mmCIF file of C-alpha atoms in Angstrom:
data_model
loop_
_atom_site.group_PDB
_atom_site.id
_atom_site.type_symbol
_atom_site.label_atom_id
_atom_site.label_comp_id
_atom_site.label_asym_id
_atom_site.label_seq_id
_atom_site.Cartn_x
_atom_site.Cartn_y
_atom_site.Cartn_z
ATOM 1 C CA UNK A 1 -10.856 33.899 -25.381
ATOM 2 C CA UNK A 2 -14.374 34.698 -26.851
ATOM 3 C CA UNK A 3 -14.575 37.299 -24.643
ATOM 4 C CA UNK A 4 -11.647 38.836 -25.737
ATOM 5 C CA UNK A 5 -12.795 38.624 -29.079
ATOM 6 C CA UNK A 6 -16.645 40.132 -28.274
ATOM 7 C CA UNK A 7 -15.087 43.255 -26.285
ATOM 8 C CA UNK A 8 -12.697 43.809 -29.288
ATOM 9 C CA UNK A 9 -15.540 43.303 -31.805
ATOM 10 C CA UNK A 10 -16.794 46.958 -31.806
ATOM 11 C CA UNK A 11 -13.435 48.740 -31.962
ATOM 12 C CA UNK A 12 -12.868 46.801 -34.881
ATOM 13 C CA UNK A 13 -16.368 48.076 -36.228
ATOM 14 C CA UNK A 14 -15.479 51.263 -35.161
ATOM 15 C CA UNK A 15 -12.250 51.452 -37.275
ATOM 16 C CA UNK A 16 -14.374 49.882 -40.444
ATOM 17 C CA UNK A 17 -16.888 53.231 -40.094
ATOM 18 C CA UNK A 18 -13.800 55.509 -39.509
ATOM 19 C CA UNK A 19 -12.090 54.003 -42.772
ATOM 20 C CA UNK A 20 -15.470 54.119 -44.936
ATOM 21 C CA UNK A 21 -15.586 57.768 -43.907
ATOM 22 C CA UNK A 22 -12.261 58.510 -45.020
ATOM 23 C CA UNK A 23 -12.840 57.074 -48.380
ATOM 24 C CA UNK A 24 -15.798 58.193 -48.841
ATOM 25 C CA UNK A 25 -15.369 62.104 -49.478
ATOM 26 C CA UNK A 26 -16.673 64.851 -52.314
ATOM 27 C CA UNK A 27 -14.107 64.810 -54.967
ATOM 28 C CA UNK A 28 -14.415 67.372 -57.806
ATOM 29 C CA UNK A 29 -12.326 66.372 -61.535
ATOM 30 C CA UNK A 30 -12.444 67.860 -64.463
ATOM 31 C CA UNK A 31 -11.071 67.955 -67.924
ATOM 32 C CA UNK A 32 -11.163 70.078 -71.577
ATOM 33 C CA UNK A 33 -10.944 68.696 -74.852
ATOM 34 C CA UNK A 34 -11.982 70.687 -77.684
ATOM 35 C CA UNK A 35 -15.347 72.763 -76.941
ATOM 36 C CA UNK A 36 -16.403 70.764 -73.866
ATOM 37 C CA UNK A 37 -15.728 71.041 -70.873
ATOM 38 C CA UNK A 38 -16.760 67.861 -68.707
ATOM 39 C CA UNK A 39 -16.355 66.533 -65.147
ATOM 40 C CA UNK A 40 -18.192 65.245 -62.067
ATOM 41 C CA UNK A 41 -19.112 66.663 -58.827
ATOM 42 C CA UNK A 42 -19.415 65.209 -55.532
ATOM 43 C CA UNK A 43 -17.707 61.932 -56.402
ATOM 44 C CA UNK A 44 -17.797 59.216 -53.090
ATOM 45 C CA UNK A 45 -13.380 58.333 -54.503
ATOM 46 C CA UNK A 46 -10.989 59.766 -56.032
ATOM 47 C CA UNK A 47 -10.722 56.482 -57.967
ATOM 48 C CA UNK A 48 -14.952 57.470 -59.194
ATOM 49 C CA UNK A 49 -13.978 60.709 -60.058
ATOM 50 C CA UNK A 50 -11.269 59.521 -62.777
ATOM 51 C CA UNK A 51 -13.336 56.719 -64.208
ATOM 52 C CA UNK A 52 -16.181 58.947 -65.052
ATOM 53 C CA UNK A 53 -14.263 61.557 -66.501
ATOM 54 C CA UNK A 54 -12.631 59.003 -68.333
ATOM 55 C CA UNK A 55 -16.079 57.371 -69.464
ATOM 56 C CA UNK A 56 -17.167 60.998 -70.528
ATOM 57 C CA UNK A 57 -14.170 61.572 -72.627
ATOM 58 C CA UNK A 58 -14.610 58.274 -74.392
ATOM 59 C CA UNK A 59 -18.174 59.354 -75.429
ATOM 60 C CA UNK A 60 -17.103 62.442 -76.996
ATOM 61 C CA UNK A 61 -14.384 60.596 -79.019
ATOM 62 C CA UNK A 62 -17.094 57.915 -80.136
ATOM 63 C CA UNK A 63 -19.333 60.882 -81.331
ATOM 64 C CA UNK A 64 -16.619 62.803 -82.887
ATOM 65 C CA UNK A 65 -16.041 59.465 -84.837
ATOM 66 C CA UNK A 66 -19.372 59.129 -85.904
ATOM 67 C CA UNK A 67 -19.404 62.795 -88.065
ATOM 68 C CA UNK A 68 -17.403 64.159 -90.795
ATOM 69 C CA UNK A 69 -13.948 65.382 -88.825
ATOM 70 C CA UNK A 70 -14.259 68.790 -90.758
ATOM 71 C CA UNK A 71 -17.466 69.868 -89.483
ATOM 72 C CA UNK A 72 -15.844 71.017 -85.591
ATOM 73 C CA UNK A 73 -19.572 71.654 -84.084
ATOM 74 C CA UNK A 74 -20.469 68.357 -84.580
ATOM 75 C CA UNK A 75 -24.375 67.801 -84.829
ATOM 76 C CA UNK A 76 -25.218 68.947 -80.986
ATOM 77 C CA UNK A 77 -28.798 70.520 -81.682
ATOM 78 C CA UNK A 78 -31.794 68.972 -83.033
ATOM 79 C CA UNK A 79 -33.967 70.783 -86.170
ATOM 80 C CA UNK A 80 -37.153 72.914 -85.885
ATOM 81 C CA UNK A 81 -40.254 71.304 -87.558
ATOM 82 C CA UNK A 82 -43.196 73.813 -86.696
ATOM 83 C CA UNK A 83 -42.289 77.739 -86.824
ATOM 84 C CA UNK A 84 -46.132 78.295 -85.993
ATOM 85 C CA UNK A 85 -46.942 81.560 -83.656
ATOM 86 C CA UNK A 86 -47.880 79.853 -80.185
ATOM 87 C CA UNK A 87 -51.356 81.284 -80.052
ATOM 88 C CA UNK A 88 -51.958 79.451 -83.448
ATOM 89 C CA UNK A 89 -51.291 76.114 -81.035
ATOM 90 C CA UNK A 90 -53.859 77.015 -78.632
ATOM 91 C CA UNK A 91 -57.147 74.431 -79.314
ATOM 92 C CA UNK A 92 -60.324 76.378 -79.700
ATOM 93 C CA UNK A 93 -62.354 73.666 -77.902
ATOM 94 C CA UNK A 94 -61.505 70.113 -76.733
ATOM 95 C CA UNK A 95 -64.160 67.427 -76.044
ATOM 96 C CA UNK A 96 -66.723 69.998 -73.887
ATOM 97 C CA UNK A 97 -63.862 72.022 -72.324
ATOM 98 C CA UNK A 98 -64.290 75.682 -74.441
ATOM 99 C CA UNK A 99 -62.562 78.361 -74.287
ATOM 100 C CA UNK A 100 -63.486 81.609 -72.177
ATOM 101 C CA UNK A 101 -62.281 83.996 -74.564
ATOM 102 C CA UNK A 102 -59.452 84.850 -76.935
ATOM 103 C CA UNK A 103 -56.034 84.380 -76.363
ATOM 104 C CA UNK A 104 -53.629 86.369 -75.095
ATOM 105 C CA UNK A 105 -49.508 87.232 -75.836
ATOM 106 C CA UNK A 106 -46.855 88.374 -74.041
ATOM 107 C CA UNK A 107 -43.259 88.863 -76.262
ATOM 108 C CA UNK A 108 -39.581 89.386 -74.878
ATOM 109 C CA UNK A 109 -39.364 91.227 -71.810
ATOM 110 C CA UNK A 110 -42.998 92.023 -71.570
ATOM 111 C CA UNK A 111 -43.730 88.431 -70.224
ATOM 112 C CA UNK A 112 -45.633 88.405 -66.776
ATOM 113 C CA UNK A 113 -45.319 92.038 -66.323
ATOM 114 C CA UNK A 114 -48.841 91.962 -64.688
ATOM 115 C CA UNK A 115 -48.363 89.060 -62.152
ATOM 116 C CA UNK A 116 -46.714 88.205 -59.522
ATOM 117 C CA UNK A 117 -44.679 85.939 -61.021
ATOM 118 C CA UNK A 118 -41.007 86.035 -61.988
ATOM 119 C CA UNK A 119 -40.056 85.729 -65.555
ATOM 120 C CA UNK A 120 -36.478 85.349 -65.297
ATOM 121 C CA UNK A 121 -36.306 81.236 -65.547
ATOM 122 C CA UNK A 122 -37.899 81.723 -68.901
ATOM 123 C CA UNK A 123 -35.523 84.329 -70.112
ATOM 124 C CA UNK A 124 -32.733 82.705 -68.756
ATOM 125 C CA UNK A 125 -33.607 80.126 -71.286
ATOM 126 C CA UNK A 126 -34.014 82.514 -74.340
ATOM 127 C CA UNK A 127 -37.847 82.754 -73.911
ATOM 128 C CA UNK A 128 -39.334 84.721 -77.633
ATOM 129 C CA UNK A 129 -43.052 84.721 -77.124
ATOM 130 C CA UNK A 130 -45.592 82.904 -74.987
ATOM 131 C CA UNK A 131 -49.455 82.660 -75.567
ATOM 132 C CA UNK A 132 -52.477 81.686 -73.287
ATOM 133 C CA UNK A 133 -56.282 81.249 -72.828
ATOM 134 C CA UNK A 134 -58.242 79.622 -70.115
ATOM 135 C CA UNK A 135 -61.147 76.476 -70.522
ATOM 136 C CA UNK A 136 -64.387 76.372 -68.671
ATOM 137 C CA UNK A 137 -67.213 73.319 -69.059
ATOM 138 C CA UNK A 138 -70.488 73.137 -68.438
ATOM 139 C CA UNK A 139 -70.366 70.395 -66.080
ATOM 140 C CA UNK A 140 -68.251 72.372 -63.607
ATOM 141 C CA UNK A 141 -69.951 75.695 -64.415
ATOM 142 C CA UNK A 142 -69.145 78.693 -66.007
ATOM 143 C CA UNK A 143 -65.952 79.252 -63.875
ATOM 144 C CA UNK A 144 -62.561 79.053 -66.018
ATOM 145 C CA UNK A 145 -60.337 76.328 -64.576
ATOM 146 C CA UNK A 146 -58.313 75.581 -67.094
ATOM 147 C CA UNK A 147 -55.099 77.600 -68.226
ATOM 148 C CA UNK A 148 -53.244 76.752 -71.096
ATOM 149 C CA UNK A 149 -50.256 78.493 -71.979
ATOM 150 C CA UNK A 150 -47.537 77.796 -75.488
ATOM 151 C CA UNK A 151 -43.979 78.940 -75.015
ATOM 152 C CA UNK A 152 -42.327 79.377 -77.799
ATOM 153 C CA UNK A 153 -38.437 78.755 -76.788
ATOM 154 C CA UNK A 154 -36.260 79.496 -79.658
ATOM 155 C CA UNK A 155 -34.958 76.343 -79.896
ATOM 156 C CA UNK A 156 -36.072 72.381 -78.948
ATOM 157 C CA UNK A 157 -32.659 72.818 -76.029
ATOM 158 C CA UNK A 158 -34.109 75.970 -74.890
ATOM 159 C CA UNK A 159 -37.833 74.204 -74.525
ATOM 160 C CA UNK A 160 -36.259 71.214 -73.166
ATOM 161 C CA UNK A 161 -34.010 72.678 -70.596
ATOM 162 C CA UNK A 162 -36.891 74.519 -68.927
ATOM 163 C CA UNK A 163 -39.103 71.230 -68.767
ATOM 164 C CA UNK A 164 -36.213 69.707 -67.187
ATOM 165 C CA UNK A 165 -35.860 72.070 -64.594
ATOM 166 C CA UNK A 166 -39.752 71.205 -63.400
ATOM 167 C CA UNK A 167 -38.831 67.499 -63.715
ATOM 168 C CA UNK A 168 -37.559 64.897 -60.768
ATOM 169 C CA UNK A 169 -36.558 61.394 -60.415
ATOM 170 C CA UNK A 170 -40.199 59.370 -59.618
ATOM 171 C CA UNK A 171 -42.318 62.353 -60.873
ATOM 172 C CA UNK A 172 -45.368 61.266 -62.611
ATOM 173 C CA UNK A 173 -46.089 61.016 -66.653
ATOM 174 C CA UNK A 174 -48.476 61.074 -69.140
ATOM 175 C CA UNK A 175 -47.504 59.950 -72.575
ATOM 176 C CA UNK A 176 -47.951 63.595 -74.030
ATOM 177 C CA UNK A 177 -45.118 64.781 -76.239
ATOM 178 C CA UNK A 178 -41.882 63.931 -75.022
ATOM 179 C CA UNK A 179 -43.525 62.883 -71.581
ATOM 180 C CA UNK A 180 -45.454 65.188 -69.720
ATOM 181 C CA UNK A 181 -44.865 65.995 -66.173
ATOM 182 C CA UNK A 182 -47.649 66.067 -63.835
ATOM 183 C CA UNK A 183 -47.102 67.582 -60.431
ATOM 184 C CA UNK A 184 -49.764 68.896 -58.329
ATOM 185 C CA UNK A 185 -52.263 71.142 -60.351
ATOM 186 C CA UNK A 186 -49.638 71.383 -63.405
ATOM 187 C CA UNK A 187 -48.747 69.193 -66.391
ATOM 188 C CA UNK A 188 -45.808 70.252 -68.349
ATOM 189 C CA UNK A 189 -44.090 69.091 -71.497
ATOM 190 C CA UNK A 190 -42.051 70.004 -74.654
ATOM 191 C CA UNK A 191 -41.969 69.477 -77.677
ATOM 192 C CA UNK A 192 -39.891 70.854 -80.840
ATOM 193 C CA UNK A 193 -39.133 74.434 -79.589
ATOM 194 C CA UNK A 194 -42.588 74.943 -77.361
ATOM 195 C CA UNK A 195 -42.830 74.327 -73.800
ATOM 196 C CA UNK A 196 -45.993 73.969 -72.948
ATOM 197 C CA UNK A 197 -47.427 74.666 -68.977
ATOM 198 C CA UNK A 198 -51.094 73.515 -68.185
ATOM 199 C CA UNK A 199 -52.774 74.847 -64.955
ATOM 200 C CA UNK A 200 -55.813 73.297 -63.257
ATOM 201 C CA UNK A 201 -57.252 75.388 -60.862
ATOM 202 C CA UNK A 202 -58.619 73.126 -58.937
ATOM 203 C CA UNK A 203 -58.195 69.490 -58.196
ATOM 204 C CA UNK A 204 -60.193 67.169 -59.575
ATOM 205 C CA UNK A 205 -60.375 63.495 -61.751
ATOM 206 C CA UNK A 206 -62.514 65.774 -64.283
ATOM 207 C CA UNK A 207 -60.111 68.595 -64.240
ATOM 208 C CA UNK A 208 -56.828 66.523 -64.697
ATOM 209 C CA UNK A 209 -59.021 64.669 -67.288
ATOM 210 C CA UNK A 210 -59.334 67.850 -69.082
ATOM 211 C CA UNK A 211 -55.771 69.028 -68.530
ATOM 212 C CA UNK A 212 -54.242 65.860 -70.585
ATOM 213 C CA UNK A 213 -57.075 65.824 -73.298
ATOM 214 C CA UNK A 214 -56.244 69.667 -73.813
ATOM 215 C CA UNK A 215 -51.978 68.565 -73.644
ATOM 216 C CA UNK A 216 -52.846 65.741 -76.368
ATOM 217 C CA UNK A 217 -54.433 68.326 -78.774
ATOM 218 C CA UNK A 218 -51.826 71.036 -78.832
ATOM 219 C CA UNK A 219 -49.092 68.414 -79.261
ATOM 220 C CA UNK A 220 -50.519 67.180 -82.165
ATOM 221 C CA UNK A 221 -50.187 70.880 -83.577
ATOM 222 C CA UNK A 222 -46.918 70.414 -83.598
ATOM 223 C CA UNK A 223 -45.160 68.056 -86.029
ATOM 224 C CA UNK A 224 -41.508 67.727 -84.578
ATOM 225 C CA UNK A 225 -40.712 64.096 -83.444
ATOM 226 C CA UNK A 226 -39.943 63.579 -80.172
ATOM 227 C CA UNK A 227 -36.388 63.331 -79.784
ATOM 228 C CA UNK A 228 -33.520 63.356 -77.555
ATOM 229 C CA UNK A 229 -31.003 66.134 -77.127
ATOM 230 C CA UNK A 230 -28.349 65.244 -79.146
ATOM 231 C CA UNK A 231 -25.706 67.005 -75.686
ATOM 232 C CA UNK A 232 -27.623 64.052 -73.267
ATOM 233 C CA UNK A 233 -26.071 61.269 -75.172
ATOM 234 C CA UNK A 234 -22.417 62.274 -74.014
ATOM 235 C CA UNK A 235 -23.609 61.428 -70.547
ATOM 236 C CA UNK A 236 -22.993 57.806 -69.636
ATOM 237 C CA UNK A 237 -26.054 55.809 -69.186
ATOM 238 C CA UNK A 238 -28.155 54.772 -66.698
ATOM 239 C CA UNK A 239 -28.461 58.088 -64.789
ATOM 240 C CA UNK A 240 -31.543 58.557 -62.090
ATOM 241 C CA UNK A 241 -34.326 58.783 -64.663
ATOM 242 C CA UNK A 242 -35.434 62.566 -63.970
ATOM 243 C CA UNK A 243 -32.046 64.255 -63.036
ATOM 244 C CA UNK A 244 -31.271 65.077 -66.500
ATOM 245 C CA UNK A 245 -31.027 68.764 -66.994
ATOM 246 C CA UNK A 246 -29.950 71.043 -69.160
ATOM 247 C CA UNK A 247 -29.314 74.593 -68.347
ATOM 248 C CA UNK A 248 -27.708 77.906 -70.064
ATOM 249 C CA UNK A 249 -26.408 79.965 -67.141
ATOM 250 C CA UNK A 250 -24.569 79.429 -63.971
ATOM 251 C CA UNK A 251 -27.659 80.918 -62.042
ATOM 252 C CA UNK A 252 -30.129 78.316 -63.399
ATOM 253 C CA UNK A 253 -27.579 75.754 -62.556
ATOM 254 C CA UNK A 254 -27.315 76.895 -59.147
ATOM 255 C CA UNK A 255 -31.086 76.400 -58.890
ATOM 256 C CA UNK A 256 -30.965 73.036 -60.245
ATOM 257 C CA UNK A 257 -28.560 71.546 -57.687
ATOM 258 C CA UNK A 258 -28.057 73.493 -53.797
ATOM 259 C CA UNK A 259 -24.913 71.703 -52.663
ATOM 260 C CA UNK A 260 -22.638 72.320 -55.812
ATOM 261 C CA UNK A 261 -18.858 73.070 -54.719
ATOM 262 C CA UNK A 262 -17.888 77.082 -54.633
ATOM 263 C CA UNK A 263 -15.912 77.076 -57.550
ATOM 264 C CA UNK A 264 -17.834 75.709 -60.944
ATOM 265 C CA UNK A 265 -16.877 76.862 -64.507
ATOM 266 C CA UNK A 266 -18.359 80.154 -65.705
ATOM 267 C CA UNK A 267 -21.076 79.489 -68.494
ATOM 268 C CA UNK A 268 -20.788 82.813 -71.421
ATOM 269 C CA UNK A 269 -23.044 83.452 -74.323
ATOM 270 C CA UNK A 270 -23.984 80.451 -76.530
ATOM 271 C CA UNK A 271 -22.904 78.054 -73.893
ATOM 272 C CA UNK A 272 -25.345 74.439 -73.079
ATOM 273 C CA UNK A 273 -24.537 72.739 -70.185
ATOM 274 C CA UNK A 274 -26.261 69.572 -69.708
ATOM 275 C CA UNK A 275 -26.057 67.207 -66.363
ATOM 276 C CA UNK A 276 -27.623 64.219 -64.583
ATOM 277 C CA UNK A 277 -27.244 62.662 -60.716
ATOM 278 C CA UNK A 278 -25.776 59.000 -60.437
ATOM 279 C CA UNK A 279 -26.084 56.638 -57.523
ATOM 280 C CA UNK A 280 -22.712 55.802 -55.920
ATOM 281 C CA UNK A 281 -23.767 52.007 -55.312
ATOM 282 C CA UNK A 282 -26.689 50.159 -56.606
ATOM 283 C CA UNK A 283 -29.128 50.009 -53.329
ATOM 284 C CA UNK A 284 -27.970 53.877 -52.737
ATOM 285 C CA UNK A 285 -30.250 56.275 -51.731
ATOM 286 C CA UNK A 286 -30.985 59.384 -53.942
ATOM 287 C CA UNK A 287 -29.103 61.396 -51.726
ATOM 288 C CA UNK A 288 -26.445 59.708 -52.168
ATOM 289 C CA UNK A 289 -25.327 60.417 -55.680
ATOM 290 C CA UNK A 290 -22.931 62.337 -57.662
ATOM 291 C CA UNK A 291 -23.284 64.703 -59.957
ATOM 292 C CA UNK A 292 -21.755 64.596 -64.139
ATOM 293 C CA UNK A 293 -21.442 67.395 -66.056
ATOM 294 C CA UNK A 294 -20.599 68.481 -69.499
ATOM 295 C CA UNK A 295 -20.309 72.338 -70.793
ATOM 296 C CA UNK A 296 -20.888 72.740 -74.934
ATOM 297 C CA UNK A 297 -19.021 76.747 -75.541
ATOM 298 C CA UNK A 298 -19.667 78.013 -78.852
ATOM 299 C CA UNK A 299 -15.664 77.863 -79.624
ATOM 300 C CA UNK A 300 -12.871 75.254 -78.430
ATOM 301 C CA UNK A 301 -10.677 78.695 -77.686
ATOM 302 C CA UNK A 302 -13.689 79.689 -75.617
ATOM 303 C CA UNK A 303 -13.519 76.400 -73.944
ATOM 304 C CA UNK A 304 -10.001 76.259 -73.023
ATOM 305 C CA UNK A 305 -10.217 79.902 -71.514
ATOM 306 C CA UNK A 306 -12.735 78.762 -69.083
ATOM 307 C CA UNK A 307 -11.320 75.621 -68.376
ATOM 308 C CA UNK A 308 -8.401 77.645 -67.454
ATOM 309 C CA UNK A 309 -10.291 79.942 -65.270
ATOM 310 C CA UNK A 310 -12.104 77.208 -63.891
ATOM 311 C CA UNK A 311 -8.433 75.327 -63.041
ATOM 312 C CA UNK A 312 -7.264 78.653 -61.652
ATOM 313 C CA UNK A 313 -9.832 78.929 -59.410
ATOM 314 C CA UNK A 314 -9.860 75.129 -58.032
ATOM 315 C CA UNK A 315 -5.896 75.282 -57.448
ATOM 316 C CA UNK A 316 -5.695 78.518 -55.849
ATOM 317 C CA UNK A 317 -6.998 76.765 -52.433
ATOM 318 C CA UNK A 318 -4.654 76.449 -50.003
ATOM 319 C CA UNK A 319 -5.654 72.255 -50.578
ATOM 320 C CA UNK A 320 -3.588 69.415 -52.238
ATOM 321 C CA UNK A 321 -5.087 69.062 -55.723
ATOM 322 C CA UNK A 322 -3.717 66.777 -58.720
ATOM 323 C CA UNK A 323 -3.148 66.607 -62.297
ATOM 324 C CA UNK A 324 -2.863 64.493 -64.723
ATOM 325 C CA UNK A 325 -0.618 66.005 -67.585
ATOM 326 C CA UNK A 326 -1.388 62.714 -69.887
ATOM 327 C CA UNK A 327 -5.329 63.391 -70.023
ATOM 328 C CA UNK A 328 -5.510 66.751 -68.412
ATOM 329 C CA UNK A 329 -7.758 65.854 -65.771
ATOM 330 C CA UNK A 330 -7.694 67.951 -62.436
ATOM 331 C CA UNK A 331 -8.872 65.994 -58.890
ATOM 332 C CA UNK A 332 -9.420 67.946 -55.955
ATOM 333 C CA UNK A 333 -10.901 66.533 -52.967
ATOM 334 C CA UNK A 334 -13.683 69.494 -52.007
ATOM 335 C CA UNK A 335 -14.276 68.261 -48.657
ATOM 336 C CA UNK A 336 -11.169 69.575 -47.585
ATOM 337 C CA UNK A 337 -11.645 72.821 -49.566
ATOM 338 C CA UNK A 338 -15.237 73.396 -47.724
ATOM 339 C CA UNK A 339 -14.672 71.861 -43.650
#
């Protein structure tokens, strides 16, 4: 008899993996209600997907609440403090690091026209004007190692969404403005409408030194208080700390995730999409997590006609997809759209 049972014992554990699998799939939903459009991606149940749309909705009905019903926008962008010109943020000389000589500007399209580097990140995120200058010291010689540049975003979203697309769960901080990425020779952070992008040349305790006291002194040129975007608060809580973005075009987005579904709503003028990854189970890997969404258009009649693009799109696979008529909400299981 306990033989029996040991030769059945992995055909039973065989059915347990097959029945995990089938459960576990990639579920797209997705709903509309007045100028968002909100959803999640990559969701392990069908059951997941529902509740978190469900969660998201509730959090845009507790905000709408909390403002005056006649004022449609809501309050979904933070103020501007300091209008300074960027080069105007650029220390002249912090503890012995100097500058080599006088700044430098690019404006609008003009930006990086004489490097090999692509400009079209910053433009994608309304990029106005940037401004630059490198540091030497004397106790590393009279070699500039030390480049400093002020972007001046348009807006605190616009400086925020491009920090966020340099940022990653377990990255490394310094408390510089609203948290300042370091990652290899860079440190990054934003604050009000500037994004600010320090490169050390080289790598070294002195130069990284030199890279935060030179962060610590431009930040303090600019008065805005740190804040949160007012779009990140719709997102239930406790996301992986790092894969909050926010982006402006369907290109960016693309960037920010590689193993979105096909079809995702179309992003148009004015529109702020903000996201952030979620583990599936508590001891889950960061692989395994799905993806929540929400899409801010400049006009709930905007909104709707994407949503309705968007809903065209998903339901014209030749896969079973279903609706909910009482909260809108469309569930399609992407794993069969994609074999």
């Amino acid at each position: 008899m306990k033989l029996r049972n040991i030769l059945w014992l992995p055909l039973f554990l065989i059915v347990i993996l097959l029945s995990c699998q089938q459960e576990h799939r990639n579920f797209t939903a997705v709903n509309q209600e007045a100028m968002y459009i909100y959803g999640v991606w990559k969701a392990p149940t069908a059951k997941v997907a529902k509740q978190t749309v469900a969660s998201v909705s509730e959090r845009i009905a507790e905000a709408a609440k909390r403002n005056d019903p006649s004022q449609a926008a809501m309050d979904t962008f933070l103020p501007i403090i300091t209008i300074s010109e960027p080069e105007t943020l650029l220390p002249k000389a912090v503890q012995d690091w100097e500058r080599v000589r006088a700044p430098t500007t690019y404006q609008g399209k003009r930006l990086y026209r004489d490097r090999v580097v692509s400009p079209e990140l910053y433009h994608n995120y309304g990029f106005r004007k940037q401004a630059e200058v490198e540091y030497q010291t004397p106790k590393f010689g009279s070699t500039p190692l030390i480049l400093l540049e002020v972007f001046d975003m348009g807006t605190p979203e616009n400086a925020f969404g491009i920090y966020s697309f340099h940022n990653y769960p377990q990255a490394k901080f310094e408390w510089v403005g609203s948290k300042a990425i370091i990652s290899g020779k860079y440190l990054r952070f934003w604050k009000g409408k500037y994004f600010i992008q320090i490169e050390g040349y080289e790598i070294a305790t002195g130069i990284r030194n030199g890279m935060v006291a030179l962060a610590r002194a431009t930040a303090k040129r600019i008065q805005d208080t740190p804040q949160k975007i007012p779009l990140l608060k719709l997102l239930p809580s406790r996301y992986v700390t790092g894969s909050e973005k926010l982006f402006t075009t369907n290109s960016v987005l693309r960037q920010l995730s590689k193993t979105l579904p096909q079809n995702i709503p179309q992003l148009m003028d004015k529109t702020i999409g903000v996201s952030a990854h979620y583990k599936n189970s508590d001891a889950a890997s960061l692989a395994d997590t799905r993806i929540v969404f929400i899409l801010r258009f400049p006009t709930a009649e905007a909104a709707q006609s994407a949503h309705t693009q968007y809903r065209n799109a998903l339901t014209a696979e030749t896969v079973p997809f279903e609706t909910e008529e009482q909260n809108g909400i469309i569930l399609i299981d992407e794993q069969l759209a994609n074999p």
